[in-house]
Tab-separated table of C-alpha atoms in Angstrom:
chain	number	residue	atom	x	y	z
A	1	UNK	CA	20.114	25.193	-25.260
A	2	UNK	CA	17.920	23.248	-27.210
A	3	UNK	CA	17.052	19.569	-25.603
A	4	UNK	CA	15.894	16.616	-27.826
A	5	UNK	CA	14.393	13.590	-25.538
A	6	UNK	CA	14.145	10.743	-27.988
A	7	UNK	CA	11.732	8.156	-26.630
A	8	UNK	CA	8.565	8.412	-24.699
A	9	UNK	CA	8.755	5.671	-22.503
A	10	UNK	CA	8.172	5.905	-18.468
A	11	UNK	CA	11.213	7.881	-18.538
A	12	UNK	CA	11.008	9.867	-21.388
A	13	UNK	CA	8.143	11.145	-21.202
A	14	UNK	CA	9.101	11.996	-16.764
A	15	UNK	CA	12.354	13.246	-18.236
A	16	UNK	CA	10.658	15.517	-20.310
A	17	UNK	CA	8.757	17.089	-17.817
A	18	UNK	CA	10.983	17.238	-15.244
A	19	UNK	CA	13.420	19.313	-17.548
A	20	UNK	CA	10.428	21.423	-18.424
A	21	UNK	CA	9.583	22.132	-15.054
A	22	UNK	CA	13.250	23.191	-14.577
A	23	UNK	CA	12.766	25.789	-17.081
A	24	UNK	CA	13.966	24.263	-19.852
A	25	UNK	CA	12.571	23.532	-23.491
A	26	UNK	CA	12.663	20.783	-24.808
A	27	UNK	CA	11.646	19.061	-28.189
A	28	UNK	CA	9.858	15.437	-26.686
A	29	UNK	CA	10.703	12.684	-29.713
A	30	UNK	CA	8.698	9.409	-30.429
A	31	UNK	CA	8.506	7.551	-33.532
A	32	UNK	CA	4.827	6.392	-32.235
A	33	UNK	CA	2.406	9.316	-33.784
A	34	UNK	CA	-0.603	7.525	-31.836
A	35	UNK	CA	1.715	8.302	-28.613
A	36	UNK	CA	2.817	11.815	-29.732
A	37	UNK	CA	-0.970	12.867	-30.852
A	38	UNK	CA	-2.126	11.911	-27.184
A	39	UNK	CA	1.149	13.676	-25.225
A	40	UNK	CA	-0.079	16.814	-27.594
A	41	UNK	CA	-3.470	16.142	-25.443
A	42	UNK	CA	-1.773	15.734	-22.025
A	43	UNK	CA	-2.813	12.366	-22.464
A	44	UNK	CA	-0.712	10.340	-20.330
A	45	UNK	CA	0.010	6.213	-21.112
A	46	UNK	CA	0.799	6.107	-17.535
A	47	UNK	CA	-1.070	6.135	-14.163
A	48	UNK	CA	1.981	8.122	-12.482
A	49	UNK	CA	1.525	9.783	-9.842
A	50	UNK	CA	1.078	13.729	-10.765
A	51	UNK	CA	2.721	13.002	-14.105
A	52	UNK	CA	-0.540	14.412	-15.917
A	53	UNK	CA	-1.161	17.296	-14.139
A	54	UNK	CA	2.995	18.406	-14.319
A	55	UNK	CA	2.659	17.578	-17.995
A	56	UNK	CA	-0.023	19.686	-18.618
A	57	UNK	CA	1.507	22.702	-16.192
A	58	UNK	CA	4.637	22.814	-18.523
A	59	UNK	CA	3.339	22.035	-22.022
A	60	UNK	CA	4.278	25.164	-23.161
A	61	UNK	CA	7.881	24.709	-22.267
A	62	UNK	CA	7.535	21.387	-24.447
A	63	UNK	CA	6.770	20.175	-28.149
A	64	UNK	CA	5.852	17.012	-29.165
A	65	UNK	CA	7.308	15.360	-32.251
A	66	UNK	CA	7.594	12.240	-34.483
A	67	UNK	CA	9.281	13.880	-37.409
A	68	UNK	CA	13.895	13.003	-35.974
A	69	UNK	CA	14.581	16.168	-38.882
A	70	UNK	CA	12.478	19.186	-36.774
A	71	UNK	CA	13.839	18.088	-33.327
A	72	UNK	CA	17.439	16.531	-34.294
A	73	UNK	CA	18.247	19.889	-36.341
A	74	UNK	CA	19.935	22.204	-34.112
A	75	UNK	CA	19.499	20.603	-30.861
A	76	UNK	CA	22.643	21.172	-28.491
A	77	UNK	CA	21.713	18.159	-26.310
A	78	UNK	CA	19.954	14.300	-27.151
A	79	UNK	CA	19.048	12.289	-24.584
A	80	UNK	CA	18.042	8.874	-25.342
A	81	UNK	CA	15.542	7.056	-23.264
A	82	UNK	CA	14.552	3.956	-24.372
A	83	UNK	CA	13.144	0.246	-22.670
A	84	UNK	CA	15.270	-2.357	-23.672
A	85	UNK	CA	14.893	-6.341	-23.065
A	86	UNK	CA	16.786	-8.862	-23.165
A	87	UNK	CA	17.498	-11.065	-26.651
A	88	UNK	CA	18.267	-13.899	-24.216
A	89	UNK	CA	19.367	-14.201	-20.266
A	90	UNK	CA	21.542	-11.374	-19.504
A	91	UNK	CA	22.018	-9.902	-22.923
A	92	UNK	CA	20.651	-6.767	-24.079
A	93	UNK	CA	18.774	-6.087	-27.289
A	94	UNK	CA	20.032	-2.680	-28.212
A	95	UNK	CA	19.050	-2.732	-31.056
A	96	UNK	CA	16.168	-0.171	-30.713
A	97	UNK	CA	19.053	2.698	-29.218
A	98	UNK	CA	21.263	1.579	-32.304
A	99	UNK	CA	18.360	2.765	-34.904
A	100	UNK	CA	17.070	5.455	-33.172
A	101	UNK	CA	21.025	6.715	-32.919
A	102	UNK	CA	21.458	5.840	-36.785
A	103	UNK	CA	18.358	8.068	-37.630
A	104	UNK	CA	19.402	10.819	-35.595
A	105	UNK	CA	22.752	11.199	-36.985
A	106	UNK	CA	21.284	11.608	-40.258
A	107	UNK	CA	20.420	15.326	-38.810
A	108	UNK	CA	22.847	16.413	-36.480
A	109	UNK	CA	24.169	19.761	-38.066
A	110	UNK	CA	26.564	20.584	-35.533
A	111	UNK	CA	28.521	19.883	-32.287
A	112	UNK	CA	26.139	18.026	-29.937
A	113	UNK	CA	25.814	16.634	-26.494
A	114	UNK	CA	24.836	12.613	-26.560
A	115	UNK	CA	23.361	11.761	-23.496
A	116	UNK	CA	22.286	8.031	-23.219
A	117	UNK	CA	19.879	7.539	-20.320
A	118	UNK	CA	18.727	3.914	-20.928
A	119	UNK	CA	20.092	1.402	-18.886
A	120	UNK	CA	23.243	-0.001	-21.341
A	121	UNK	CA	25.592	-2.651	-20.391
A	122	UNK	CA	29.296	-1.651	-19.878
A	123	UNK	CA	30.951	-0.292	-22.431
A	124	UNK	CA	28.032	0.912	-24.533
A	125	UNK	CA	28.617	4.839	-23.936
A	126	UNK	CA	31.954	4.210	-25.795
A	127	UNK	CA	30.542	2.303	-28.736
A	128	UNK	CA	28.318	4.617	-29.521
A	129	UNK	CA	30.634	7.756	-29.679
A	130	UNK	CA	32.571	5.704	-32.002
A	131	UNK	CA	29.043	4.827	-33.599
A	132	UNK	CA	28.267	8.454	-34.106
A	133	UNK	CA	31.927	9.892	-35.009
A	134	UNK	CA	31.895	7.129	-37.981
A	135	UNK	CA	28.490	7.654	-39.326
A	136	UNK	CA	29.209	11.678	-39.425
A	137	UNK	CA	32.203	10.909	-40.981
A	138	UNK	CA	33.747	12.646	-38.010
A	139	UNK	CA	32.818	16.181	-38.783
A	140	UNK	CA	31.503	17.188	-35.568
A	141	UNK	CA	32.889	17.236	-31.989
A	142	UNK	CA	30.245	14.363	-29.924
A	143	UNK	CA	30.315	13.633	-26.347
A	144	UNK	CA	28.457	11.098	-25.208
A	145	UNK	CA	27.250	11.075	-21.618
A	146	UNK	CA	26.395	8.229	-19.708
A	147	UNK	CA	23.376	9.702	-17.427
A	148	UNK	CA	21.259	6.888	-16.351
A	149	UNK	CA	17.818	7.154	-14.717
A	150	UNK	CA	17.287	6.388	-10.972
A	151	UNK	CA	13.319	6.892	-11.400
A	152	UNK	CA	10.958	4.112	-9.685
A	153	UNK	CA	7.777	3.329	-11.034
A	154	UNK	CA	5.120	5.070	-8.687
A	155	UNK	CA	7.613	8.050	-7.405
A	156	UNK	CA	8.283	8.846	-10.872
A	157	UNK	CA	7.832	12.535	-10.937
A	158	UNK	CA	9.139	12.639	-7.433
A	159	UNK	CA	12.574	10.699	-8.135
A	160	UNK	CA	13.175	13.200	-11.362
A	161	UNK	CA	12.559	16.372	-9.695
A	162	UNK	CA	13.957	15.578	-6.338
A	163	UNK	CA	16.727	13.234	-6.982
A	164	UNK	CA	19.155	11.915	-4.419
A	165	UNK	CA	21.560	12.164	-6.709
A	166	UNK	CA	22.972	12.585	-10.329
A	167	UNK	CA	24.970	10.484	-11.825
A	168	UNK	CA	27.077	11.656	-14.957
A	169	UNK	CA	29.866	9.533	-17.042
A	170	UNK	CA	32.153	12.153	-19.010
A	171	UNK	CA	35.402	12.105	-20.876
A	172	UNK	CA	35.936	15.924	-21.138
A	173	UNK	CA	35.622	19.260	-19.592
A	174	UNK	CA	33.201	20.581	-22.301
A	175	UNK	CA	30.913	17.362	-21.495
A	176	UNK	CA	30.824	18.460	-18.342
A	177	UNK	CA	30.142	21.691	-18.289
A	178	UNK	CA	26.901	21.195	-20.397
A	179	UNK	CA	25.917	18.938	-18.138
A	180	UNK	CA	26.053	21.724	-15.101
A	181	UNK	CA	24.136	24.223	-17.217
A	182	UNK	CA	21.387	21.344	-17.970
A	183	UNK	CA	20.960	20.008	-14.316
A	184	UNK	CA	20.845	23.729	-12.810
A	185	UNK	CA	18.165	24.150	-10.520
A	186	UNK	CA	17.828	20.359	-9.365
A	187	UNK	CA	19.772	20.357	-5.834
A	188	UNK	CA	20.967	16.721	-5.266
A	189	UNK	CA	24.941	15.728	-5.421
A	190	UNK	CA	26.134	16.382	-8.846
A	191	UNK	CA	28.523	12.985	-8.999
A	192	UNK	CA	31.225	12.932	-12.256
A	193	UNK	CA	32.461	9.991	-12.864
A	194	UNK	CA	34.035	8.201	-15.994
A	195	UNK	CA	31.084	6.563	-18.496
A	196	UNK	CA	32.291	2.785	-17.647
A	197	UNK	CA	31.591	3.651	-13.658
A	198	UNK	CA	28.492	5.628	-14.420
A	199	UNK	CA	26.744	2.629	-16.017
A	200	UNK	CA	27.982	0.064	-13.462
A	201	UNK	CA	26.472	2.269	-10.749
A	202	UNK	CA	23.266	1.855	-12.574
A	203	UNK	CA	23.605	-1.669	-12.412
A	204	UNK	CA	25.472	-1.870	-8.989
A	205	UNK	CA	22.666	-0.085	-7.001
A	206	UNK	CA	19.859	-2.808	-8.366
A	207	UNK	CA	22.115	-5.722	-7.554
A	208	UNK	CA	22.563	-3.983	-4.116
A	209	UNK	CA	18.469	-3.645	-3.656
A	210	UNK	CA	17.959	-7.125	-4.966
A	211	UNK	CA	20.217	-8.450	-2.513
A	212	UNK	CA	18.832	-6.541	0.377
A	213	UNK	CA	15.681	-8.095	-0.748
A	214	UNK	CA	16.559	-11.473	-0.538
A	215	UNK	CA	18.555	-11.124	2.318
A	216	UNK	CA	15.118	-9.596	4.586
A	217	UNK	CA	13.101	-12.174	2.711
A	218	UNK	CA	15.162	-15.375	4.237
A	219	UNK	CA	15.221	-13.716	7.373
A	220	UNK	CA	11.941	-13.506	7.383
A	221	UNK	CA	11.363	-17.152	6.637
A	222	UNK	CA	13.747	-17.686	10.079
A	223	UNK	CA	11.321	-15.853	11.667
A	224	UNK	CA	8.544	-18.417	10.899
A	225	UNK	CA	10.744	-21.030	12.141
A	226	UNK	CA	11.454	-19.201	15.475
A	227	UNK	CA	8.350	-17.771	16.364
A	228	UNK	CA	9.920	-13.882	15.849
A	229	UNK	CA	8.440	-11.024	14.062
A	230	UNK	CA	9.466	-10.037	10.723
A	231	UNK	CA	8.204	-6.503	10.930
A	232	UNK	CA	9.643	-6.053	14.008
A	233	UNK	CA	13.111	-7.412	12.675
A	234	UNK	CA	13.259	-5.166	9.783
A	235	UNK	CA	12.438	-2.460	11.720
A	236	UNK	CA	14.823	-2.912	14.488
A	237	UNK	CA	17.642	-3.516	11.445
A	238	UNK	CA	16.741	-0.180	9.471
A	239	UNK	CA	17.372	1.856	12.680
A	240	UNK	CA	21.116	1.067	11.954
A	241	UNK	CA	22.346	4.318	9.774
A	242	UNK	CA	24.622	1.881	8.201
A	243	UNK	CA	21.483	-0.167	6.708
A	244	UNK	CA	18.842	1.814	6.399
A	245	UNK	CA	15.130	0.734	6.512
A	246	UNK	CA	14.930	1.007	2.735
A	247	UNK	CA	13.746	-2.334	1.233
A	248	UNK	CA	14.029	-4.436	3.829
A	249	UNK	CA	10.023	-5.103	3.821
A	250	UNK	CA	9.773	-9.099	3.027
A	251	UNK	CA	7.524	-10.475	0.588
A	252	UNK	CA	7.196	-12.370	-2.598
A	253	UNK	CA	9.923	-11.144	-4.083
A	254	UNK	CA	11.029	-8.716	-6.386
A	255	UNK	CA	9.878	-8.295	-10.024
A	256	UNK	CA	9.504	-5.484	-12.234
A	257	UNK	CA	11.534	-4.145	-15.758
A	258	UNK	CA	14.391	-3.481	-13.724
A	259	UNK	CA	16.194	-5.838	-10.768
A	260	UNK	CA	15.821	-8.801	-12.640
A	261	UNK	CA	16.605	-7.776	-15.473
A	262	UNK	CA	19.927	-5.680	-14.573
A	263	UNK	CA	20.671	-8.611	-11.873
A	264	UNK	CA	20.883	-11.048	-15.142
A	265	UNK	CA	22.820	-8.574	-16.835
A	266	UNK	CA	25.597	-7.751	-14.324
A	267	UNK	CA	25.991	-11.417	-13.815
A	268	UNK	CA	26.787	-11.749	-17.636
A	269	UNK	CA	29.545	-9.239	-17.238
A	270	UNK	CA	30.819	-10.687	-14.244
A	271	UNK	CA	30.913	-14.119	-15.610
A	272	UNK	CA	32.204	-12.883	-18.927
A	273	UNK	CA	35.447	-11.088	-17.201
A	274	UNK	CA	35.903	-14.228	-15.188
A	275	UNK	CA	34.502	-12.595	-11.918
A	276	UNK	CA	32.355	-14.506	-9.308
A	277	UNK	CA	29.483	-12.399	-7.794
A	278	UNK	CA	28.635	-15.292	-5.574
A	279	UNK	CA	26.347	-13.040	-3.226
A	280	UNK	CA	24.537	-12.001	-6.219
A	281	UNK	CA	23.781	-15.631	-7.435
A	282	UNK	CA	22.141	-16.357	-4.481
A	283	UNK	CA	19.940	-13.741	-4.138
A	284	UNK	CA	18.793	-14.326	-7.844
A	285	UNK	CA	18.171	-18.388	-6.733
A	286	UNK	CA	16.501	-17.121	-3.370
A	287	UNK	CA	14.108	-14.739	-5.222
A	288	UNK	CA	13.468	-17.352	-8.307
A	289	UNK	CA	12.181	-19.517	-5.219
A	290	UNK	CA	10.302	-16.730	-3.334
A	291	UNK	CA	6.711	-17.004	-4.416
A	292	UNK	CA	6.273	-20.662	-3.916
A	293	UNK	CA	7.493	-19.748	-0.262
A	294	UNK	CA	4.244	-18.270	-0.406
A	295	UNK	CA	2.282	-20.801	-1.450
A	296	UNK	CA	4.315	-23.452	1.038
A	297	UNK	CA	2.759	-20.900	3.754
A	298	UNK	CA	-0.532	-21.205	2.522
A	299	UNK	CA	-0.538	-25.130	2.668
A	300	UNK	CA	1.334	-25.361	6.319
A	301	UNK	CA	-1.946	-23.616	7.374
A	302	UNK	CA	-4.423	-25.182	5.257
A	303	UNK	CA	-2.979	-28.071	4.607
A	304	UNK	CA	-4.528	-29.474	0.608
A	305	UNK	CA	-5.149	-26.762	-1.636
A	306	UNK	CA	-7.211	-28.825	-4.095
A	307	UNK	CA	-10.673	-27.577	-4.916
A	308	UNK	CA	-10.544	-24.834	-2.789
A	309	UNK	CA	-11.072	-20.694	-3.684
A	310	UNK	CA	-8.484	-18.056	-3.641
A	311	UNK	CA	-8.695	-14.672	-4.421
A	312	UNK	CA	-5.352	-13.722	-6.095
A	313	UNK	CA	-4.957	-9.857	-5.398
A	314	UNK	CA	-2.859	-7.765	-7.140
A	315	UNK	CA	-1.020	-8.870	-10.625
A	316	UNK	CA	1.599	-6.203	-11.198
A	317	UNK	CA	4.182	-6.073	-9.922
A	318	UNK	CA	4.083	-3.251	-7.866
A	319	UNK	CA	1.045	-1.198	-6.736
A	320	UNK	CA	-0.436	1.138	-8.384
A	321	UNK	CA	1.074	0.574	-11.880
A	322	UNK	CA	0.098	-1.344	-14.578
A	323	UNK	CA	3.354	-3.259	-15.012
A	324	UNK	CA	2.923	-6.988	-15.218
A	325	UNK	CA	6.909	-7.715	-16.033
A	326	UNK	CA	8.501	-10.451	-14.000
A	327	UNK	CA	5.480	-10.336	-11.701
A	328	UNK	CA	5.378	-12.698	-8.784
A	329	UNK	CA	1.849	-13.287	-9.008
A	330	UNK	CA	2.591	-15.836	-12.484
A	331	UNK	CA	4.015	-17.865	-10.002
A	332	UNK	CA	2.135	-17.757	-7.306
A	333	UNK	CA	-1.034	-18.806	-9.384
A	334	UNK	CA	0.579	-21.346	-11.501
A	335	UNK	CA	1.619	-23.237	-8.487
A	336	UNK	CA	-1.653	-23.067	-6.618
A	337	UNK	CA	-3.127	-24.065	-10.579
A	338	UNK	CA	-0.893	-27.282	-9.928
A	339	UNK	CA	-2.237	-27.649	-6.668
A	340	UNK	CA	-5.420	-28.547	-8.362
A	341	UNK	CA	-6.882	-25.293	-6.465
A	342	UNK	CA	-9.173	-22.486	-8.013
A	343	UNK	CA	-7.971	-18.995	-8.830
A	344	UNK	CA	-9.761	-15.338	-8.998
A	345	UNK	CA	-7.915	-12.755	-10.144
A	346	UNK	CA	-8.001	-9.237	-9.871
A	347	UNK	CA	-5.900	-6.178	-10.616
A	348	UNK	CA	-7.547	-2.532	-10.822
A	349	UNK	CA	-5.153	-1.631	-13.898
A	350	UNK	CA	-3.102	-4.344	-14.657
A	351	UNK	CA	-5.977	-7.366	-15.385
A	352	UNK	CA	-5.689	-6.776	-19.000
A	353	UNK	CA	-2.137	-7.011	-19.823
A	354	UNK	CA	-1.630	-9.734	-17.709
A	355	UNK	CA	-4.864	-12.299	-18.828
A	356	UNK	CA	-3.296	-11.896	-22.277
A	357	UNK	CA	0.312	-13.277	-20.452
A	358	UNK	CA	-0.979	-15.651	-18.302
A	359	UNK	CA	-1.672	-19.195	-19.840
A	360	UNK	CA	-5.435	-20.003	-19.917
A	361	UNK	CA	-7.245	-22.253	-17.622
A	362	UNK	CA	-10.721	-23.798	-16.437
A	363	UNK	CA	-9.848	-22.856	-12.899
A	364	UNK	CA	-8.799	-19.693	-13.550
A	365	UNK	CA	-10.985	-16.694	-13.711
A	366	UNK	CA	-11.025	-12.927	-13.593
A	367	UNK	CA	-12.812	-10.736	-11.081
A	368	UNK	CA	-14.017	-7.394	-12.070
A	369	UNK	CA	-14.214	-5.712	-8.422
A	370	UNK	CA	-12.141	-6.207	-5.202
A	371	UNK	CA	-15.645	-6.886	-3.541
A	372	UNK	CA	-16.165	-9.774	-6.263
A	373	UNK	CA	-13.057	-11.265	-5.916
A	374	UNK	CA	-13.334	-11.253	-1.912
A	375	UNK	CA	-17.326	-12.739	-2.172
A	376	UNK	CA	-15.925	-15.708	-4.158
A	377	UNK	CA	-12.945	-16.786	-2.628
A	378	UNK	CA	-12.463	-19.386	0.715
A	379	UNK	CA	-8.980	-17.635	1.228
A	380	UNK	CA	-7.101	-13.594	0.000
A	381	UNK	CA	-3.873	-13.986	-1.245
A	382	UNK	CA	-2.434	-9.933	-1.514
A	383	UNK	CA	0.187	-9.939	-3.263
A	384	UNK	CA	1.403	-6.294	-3.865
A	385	UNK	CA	0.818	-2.828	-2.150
A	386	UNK	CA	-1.962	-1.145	-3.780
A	387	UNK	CA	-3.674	1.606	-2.169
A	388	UNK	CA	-7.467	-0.358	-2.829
A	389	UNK	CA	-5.919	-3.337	-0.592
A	390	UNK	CA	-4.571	-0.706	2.146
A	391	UNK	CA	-7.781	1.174	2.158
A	392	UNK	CA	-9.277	-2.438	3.073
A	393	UNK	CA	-11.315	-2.290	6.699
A	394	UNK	CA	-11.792	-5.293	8.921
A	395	UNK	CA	-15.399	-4.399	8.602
A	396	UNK	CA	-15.136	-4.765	4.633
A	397	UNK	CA	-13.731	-7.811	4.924
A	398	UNK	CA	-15.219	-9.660	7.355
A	399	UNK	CA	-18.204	-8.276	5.145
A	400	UNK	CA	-17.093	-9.941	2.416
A	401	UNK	CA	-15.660	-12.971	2.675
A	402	UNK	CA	-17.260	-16.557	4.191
A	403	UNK	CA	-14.612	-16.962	6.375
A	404	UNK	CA	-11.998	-13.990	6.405
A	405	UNK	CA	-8.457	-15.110	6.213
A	406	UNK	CA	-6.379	-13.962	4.689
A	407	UNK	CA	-2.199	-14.374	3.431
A	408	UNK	CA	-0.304	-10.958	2.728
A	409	UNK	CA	2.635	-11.454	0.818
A	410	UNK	CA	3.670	-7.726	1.008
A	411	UNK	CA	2.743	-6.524	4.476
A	412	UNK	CA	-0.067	-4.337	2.587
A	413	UNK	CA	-2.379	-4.893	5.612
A	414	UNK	CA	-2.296	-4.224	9.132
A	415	UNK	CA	-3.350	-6.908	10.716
A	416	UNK	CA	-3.725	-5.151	14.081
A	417	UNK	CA	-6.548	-3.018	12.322
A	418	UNK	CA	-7.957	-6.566	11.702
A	419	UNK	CA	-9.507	-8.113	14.608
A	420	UNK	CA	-12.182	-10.144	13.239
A	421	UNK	CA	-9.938	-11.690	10.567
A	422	UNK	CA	-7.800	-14.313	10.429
A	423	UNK	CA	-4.184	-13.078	9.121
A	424	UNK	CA	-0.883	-14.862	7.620
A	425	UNK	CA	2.395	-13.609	6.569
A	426	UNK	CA	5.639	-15.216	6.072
A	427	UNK	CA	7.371	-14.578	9.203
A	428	UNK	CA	4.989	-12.127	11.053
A	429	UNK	CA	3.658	-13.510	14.809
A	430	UNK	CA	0.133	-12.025	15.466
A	431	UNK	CA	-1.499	-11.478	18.922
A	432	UNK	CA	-4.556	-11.100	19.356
C-alpha cells in the first residue's frame, strides 16, 4: 500500500511518523521545499515531544517530497492534513484543501483511498468526492474518508501512536476495509461511522472540552466567593467515573488553533440549521471574559495597578509549544496595559511570534530569561504550564523577586512547596 500524507503541518508531519513507526511507507508531501529540505535532515519545525528522535528512527520507512507527480502517482491512499482558519467567525477557509485536492487529481492514475484528516465543517467529506469524481471525469472508483485527528499539541507523538480511539467516516465496504489494513497494529477502538457523524465528533468532543472548561472555571470563581478550594473541588468532581478529572483544572481560559476555533464553527452550523446550542454560547461568553477574571484578581489584592511591575509569564498558549493562537496572555496584558501598569514578558519559545502579534507599547517590554523577568517585576503573573515555571523553587523565587508574590492562572505552581512566597489563584484558599 502506498501512503501519500499531503501537508506537513503539526499533524502531518506526526501522522507521518506514526504510520512509519507502524510499519508502513509512506511518501510525506509539502509544497514548502524549505520545509521538505529540513524533514530530509530530521529537522523538526516543532518542539514536540520525541517527534525528532521518532522521525529520525523511521526515516527510512519515509520520503520526503514537494514534487504532487512522484508521490500522487500510484499511491493507494492520500491523506490530507492541512491547518485551516477561519475567512471570518465560524467559517472555514478551505481553500488551501480545495488546491491541494485540485493538484492531486491531476495525478491520480488509479482507484484511490481519499482520506481527509483536517478538521472540515459538515458536509465537506461529501463535496469533495463529488470534487474529485468531476475533475477525473469519473474514471476512477474514490472514497473519501473522513478520519480526523485527535492529536494535542505537547502529547503529539503520544496521541498518534496510542490513541484512545479512531474515528473513521465511510460510505462503503471497500472504504472500510482499507482503512483496517492501514490502522493495523494501533490497538484503540476502531469506531465506523458515516462521514457527516465522523466530522461532528471532531467538532462535538472540543465543544464538550470547552464547556467543561468553562464550567470548572466559574466554579472556581464560586470558590473565591465562598472561601472553598478550587483544587480540591476539581479533584473531588473527577473522582466521579461519570466526569472524569480530565480538564477540569481552572485557569485563564482556553486558547489554542483548536476549541475556539471549532467552538465558532459548530455554532455556525447550529445557527445555520436553526438549532440553539445555548450551553455552548455560554461557555464561549464565559471564556471570552476569562482572562480579565484574572486581572480583577490581581486588583482585589492589590488594589491600583498603575505604575506598578508585572512579570507576564508564559505567552502561548499552552506550555511547552510555541503556539501563540488565541492566547490568553493578549488579554491579560492589554488589560493590565489599560490599567496604566508595566508589563515584562517572557516566553522560552514563543517570545518571537508573539512580539510581532502583540501591539507595541512604552510599557511593554520583553525579558530574555525567567530570572530577568522575575528581578524586574513587583508581582508574577504565570499564565500557562511550562515545565521552566514548574521547575520554579521557593528558594529561586524568593531569590529573585523584591517581594515574592505571585498570581497563577494555571495552577502551574504548588504553592505548598512555596512557603516564603506570597501565592494567588482564582479560587484556591492557602494555609500556611
Amino acid at each position: 500500500m502506498k501512503i501519500t500524507v499531503i501537508g506537513m503541518n503539526l499533524v502531518g508531519l506526526v501522522t507521518t511518523v506514526g504510520f512509519a513507526e507502524k510499519g508502513h511507507q509512506v511518501f510525506a508531501l509539502d509544497s514548502d521545499k524549505k520545509k521538505i529540505a529540513a524533514l530530509r535532515r530530521n529537522e523538526v519545525f516543532k518542539d514536540e515531544y520525541k517527534l525528532e528522535e521518532i522521525l529520525e528512527k523511521n526515516d527510512r520507512n519515509i520520503r520526503f517530497t514537494s514534487e504532487y507527480r512522484d508521490s500522487i502517482y500510484d499511491a493507494n491512499v492520500l491523506m490530507f492534513c492541512f491547518d485551516l482558519k477561519e475567512r471570518e467567525p465560524g467559517k472555514v477557509d478551505l481553500t488551501p484543501l480545495y488546491s491541494s485536492v485540485k493538484e492531486a487529481c491531476k495525478y491520480i492514475s488509479q482507484d484511490v483511498t481519499v482520506i481527509i484528516r483536517t478538521t472540515v465543517p459538515v458536509g465537506t467529506n461529501k463535496e469533495i468526492k463529488a470534487f474529485i469524481e468531476t475533475y477525473t471525469d469519473h474514471k476512477y472508483r474514490i472514497d473519501v474518508v473522513s478520519n480526523p485527528d485527535f492529536l494535542s499539541q505537547g502529547t503529539a507523538v503520544r496521541d498518534m501512536l496510542s490513541p484512545t480511539r479512531i474515528v473513521v467516516g465511510v460510505t462503503s465496504r471497500e472504504a472500510q476495509m482499507v482503512m483496517k489494513e492501514l490502522y493495523r497494529g494501533f490497538e484503540a477502538p476502531l469506531l465506523f461511522v458515516s462521514p457527516e457523524s465522523a466530522e461532528l465528533i471532531k467538532y462535538a468532543s472540543n465543544a464538550y472540552l470547552a464547556v467543561k472548561l468553562s464550567y470548572i472555571n466559574e466554579i472556581a470563581d464560586l470558590c473565591d466567593a465562598i472561601n472553598a478550594d478550587i483544587q480540591e473541588v476539581s479533584f473531588g468532581i473527577g473522582l466521579d467515573p461519570r466526569i472524569g478529572n480530565k480538564y477540569l483544572s481552572s485557569g485563564v481560559g482556553f486558547g489554542g488553533p483548536a476549541l475556539p476555533q471549532d467552538t465558532k464553527v459548530l455554532l455556525n452550523l447550529a445557527k445555520e440549521k436553526n438549532v440553539d446550542l445555548s450551553i455552548l454560547e455560554s461557555a464561549t461568553e464565559v471564556n471570552e471574559k476569562r482572562s480579565l477574571a484574572l486581572v480583577k484578581k490581581i486588583k482585589s489584592v492589590i488594589g491600583s495597578c498603575v505604575g506598578k511591575k508585572f512579570a507576564v509569564l508564559g505567552l502561548s498558549y499552552k506550555g511547552n509549544t510555541d503556539d501563540i493562537r488565541e492566547s490568553p496572555a493578549f488579554k491579560v496584558i492589554e488589560q493590565l496595559l489599560k490599567e496604566d501598569a508595566k508589563v515584562i514578558a517572557y516566553d522560552s519559545v514563543s517570545t518571537t511570534l508573539f512580539r510581532k502579534k502583540m501591539k507595541s507599547d512604552q510599557h511593554l517590554v520583553y525579558a530574555n530569561s525567567l530570572e530577568e523577568a522575575l528581578r524586574t517585576c513587583d508581582y508574577a503573573i504565570f499564565l500557562n504550564d511550562s515545565e521552566e515555571f514548574k521547575k520554579l523553587t521557593n528558594n529561586e523565587i524568593v531569590e529573585f523577586m523584591k517581594r515574592p508574590i505571585v498570581f497563577d492562572g494555571k495552577a502551574v505552581l504548588n504553592p505548598y512547596q512555596l512557603p516564603n512566597v506570597t501565592y494567588y489563584a482564582i479560587g484556591k484558599r492557602i494555609k500556611k
